[in-house]
XYZ file of C-alpha atoms in Angstrom:
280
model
C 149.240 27.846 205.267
C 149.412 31.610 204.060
C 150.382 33.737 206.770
C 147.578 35.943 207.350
C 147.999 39.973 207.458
C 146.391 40.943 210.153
C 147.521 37.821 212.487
C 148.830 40.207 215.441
C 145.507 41.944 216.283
C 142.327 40.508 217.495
C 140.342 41.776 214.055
C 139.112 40.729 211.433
C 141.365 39.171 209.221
C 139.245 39.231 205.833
C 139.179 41.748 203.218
C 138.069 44.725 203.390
C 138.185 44.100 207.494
C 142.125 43.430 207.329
C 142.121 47.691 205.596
C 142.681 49.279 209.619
C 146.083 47.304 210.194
C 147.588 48.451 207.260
C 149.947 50.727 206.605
C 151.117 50.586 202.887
C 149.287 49.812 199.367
C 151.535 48.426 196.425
C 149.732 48.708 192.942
C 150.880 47.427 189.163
C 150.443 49.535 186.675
C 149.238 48.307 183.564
C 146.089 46.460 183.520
C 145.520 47.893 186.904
C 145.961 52.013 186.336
C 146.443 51.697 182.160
C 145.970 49.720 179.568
C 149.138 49.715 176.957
C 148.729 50.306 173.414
C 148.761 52.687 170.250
C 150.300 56.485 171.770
C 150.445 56.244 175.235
C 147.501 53.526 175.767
C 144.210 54.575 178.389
C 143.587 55.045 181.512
C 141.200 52.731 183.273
C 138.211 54.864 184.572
C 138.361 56.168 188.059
C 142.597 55.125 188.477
C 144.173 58.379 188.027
C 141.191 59.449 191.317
C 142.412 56.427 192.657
C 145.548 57.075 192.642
C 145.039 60.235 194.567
C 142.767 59.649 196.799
C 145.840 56.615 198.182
C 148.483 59.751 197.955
C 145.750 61.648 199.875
C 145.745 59.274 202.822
C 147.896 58.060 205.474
C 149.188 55.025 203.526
C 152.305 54.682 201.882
C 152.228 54.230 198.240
C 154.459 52.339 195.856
C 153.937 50.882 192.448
C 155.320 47.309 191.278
C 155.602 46.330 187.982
C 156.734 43.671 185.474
C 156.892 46.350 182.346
C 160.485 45.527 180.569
C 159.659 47.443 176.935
C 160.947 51.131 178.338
C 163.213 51.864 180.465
C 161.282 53.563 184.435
C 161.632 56.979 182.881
C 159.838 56.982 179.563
C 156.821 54.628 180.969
C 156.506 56.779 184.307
C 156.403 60.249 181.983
C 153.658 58.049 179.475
C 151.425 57.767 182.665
C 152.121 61.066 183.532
C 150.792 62.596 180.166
C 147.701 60.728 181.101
C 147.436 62.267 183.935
C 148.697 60.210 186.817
C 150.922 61.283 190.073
C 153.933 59.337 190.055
C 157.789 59.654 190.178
C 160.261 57.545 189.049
C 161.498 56.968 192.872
C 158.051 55.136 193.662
C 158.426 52.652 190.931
C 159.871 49.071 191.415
C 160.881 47.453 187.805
C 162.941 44.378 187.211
C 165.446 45.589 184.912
C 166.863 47.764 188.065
C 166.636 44.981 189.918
C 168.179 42.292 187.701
C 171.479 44.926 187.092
C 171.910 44.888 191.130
C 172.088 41.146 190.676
C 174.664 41.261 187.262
C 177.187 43.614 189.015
C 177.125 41.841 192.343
C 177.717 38.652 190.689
C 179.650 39.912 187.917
C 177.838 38.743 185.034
C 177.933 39.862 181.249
C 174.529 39.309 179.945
C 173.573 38.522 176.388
C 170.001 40.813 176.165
C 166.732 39.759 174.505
C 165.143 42.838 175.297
C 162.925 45.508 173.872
C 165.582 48.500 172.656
C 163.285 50.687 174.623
C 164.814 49.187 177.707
C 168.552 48.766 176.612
C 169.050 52.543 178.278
C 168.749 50.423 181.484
C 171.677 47.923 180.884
C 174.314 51.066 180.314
C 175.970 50.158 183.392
C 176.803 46.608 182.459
C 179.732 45.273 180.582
C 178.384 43.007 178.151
C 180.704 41.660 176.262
C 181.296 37.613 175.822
C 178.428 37.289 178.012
C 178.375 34.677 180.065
C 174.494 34.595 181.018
C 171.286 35.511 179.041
C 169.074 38.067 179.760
C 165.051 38.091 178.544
C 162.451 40.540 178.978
C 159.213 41.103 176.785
C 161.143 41.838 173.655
C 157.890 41.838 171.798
C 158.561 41.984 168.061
C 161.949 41.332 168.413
C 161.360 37.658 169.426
C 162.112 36.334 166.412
C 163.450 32.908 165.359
C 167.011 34.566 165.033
C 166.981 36.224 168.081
C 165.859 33.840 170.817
C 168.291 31.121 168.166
C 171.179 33.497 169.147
C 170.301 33.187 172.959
C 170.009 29.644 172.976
C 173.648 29.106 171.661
C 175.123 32.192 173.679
C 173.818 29.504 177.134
C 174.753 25.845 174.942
C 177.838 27.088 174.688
C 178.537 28.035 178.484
C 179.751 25.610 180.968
C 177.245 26.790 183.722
C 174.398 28.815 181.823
C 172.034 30.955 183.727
C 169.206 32.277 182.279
C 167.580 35.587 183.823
C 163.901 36.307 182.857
C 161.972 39.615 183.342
C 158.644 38.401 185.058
C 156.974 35.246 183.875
C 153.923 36.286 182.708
C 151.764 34.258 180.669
C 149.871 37.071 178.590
C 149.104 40.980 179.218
C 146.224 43.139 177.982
C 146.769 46.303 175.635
C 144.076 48.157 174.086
C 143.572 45.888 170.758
C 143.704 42.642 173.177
C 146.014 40.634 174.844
C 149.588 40.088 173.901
C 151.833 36.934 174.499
C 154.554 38.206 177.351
C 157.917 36.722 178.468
C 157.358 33.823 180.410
C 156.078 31.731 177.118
C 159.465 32.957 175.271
C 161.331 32.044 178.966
C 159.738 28.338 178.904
C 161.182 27.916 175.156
C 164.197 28.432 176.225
C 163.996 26.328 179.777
C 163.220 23.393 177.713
C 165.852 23.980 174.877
C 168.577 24.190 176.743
C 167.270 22.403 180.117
C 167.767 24.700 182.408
C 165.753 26.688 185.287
C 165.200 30.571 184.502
C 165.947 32.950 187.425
C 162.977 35.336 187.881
C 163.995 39.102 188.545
C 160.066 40.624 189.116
C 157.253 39.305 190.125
C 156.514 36.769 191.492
C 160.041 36.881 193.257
C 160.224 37.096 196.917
C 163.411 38.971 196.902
C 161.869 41.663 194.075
C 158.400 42.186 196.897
C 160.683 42.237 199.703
C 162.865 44.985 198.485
C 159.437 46.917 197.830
C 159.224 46.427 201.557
C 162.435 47.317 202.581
C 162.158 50.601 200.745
C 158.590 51.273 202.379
C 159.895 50.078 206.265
C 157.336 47.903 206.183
C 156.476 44.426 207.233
C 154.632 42.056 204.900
C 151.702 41.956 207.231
C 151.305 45.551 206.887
C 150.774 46.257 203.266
C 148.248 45.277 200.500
C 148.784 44.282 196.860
C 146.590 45.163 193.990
C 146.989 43.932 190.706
C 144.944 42.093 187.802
C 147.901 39.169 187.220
C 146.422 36.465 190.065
C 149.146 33.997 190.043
C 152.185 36.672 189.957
C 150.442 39.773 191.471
C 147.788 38.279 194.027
C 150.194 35.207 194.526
C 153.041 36.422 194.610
C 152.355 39.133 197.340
C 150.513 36.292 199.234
C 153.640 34.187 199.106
C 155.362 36.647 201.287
C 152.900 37.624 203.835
C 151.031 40.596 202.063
C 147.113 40.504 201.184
C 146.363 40.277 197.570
C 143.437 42.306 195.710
C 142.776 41.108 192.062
C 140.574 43.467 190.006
C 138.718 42.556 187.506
C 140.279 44.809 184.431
C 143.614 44.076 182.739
C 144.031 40.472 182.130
C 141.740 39.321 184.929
C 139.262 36.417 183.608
C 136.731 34.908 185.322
C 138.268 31.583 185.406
C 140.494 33.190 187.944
C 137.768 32.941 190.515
C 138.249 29.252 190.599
C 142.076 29.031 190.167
C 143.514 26.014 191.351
C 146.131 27.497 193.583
C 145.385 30.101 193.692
C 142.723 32.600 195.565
C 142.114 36.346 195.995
C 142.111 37.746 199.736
C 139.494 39.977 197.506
C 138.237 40.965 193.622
C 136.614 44.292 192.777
C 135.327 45.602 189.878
C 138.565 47.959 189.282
C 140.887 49.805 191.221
C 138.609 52.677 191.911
C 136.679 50.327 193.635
C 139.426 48.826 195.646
C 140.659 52.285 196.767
C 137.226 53.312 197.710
C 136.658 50.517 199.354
C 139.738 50.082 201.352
C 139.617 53.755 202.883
C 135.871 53.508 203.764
C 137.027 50.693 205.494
C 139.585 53.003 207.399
C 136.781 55.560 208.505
């Protein structure tokens, strides 16, 4: 049974009721504040207001994403130019994340990534890798590329494969785009092998959100438009999980197998508004 976040407190346990106990709101960032694209994509109306009104209040604020075609910097200053208050300290990504885990183990990945995220990798010796790195590489998934992959992790004696987020699909502004979980399954069943997933929906990439916010799971909200690795994954470890209905939300989500939304507004302005009205 999910753990419920409000299971100290005689209260209501629901959403919006759950919006007193908490302490701390995690939000991703495109679908949910932007949608990507040509230039620096769009805002979604009423999430740069929503964003401040959260900054505003009493809640801690940190934003959790799966984006792995730029490295923090250059996608934190894109949402900046359109017109949003956020610093590269508040953002949780998992190339960050999957370095920590390369060093410590002392790994030499092989990188199908976007070269807009290489910056990121700087730190890491890479050569004869000895594990395989994929993010959402977008146009460079080509035939030769994820080819070269595959036989960089046929050719070790214990491949390990490291994927980005295992997204299905993402929205930008001309419609949705094919992300790296589809390329990550190719290469699962090629070379018969189980992915480890740096992002979300990994327990160990939420609970370092946690740990940097000094907060328990119980305490803190997620709201995001992915339902299985966004609403899912934050439910998995204890947290409430908002889906709103921009981004790649589709209705069909509603009735997800496995599923199901602690709550789903119309967008995050409505979430926001919602969840401090609720604090009144």
């Amino acid at each position: 049974m999910r753990p419920w976040c409000c299971h100290f407190v005689m209260a209501d346990t629901g959403w919006p009721g759950c919006a007193t106990s908490l302490k701390g709101v995690i939000l991703d960032m495109c679908g949910v504040l932007y949608d990507s694209g040509e230039g620096d994509g769009v805002a979604i109306p009423g999430s740069i207001e929503a964003v401040k009104k959260l900054k505003a209040s009493d809640l801690q604020l940190r934003f959790c994403t799966n984006e792995t075609q730029a490295a923090r910097e250059k996608f934190v200053a894109t949402l900046q130019r359109l017109g949003f208050d956020i610093l590269v300290s508040e953002v949780f990504s998992p190339a960050p994340a999957a370095v920590a885990v390369l060093q410590e183990r002392g790994l030499r990945p092989h990188l199908l990534v976007s070269d807009g995220l290489l910056p990121e990798f700087d730190s890491v010796d890479k050569t004869n890798p000895n594990c395989v790195v994929i993010g959402d590489a977008a146009e460079q998934f080509t035939y030769q590329n994820l080819n070269d992959a595959f036989r960089v992790l046929t050719g070790l004696e214990k491949p390990v494969l490291f994927s980005l987020g295992q997204g299905k699909y993402y929205k930008e502004t001309d419609g949705l785009k094919l992300d790296v979980g589809a390329y990550m399954k190719a290469l699962e069943y090629a070379c018969d092998l189980k992915a480890e997933v740096v992002g979300k929906p990994s327990a160990t990439f939420f609970q370092s959100v946690l740990n940097d916010m000094g907060l328990q799971p119980h305490e803190v909200l997620m709201i995001g438009d992915d339902l299985v690795n966004d609403v899912g994954g934050a439910q998995h470890c204890g947290m409430k999980g908002i889906q709103v209905r921009t981004g790649k939300y589709r209705p069909s989500d509603e009735r997800h197998s496995t599923v199901t939304a602690d709550g789903t507004v119309d967008d995050l302005a409505q979430a926001v508004d919602t969840l401090l009205n609720q604090r009144l």
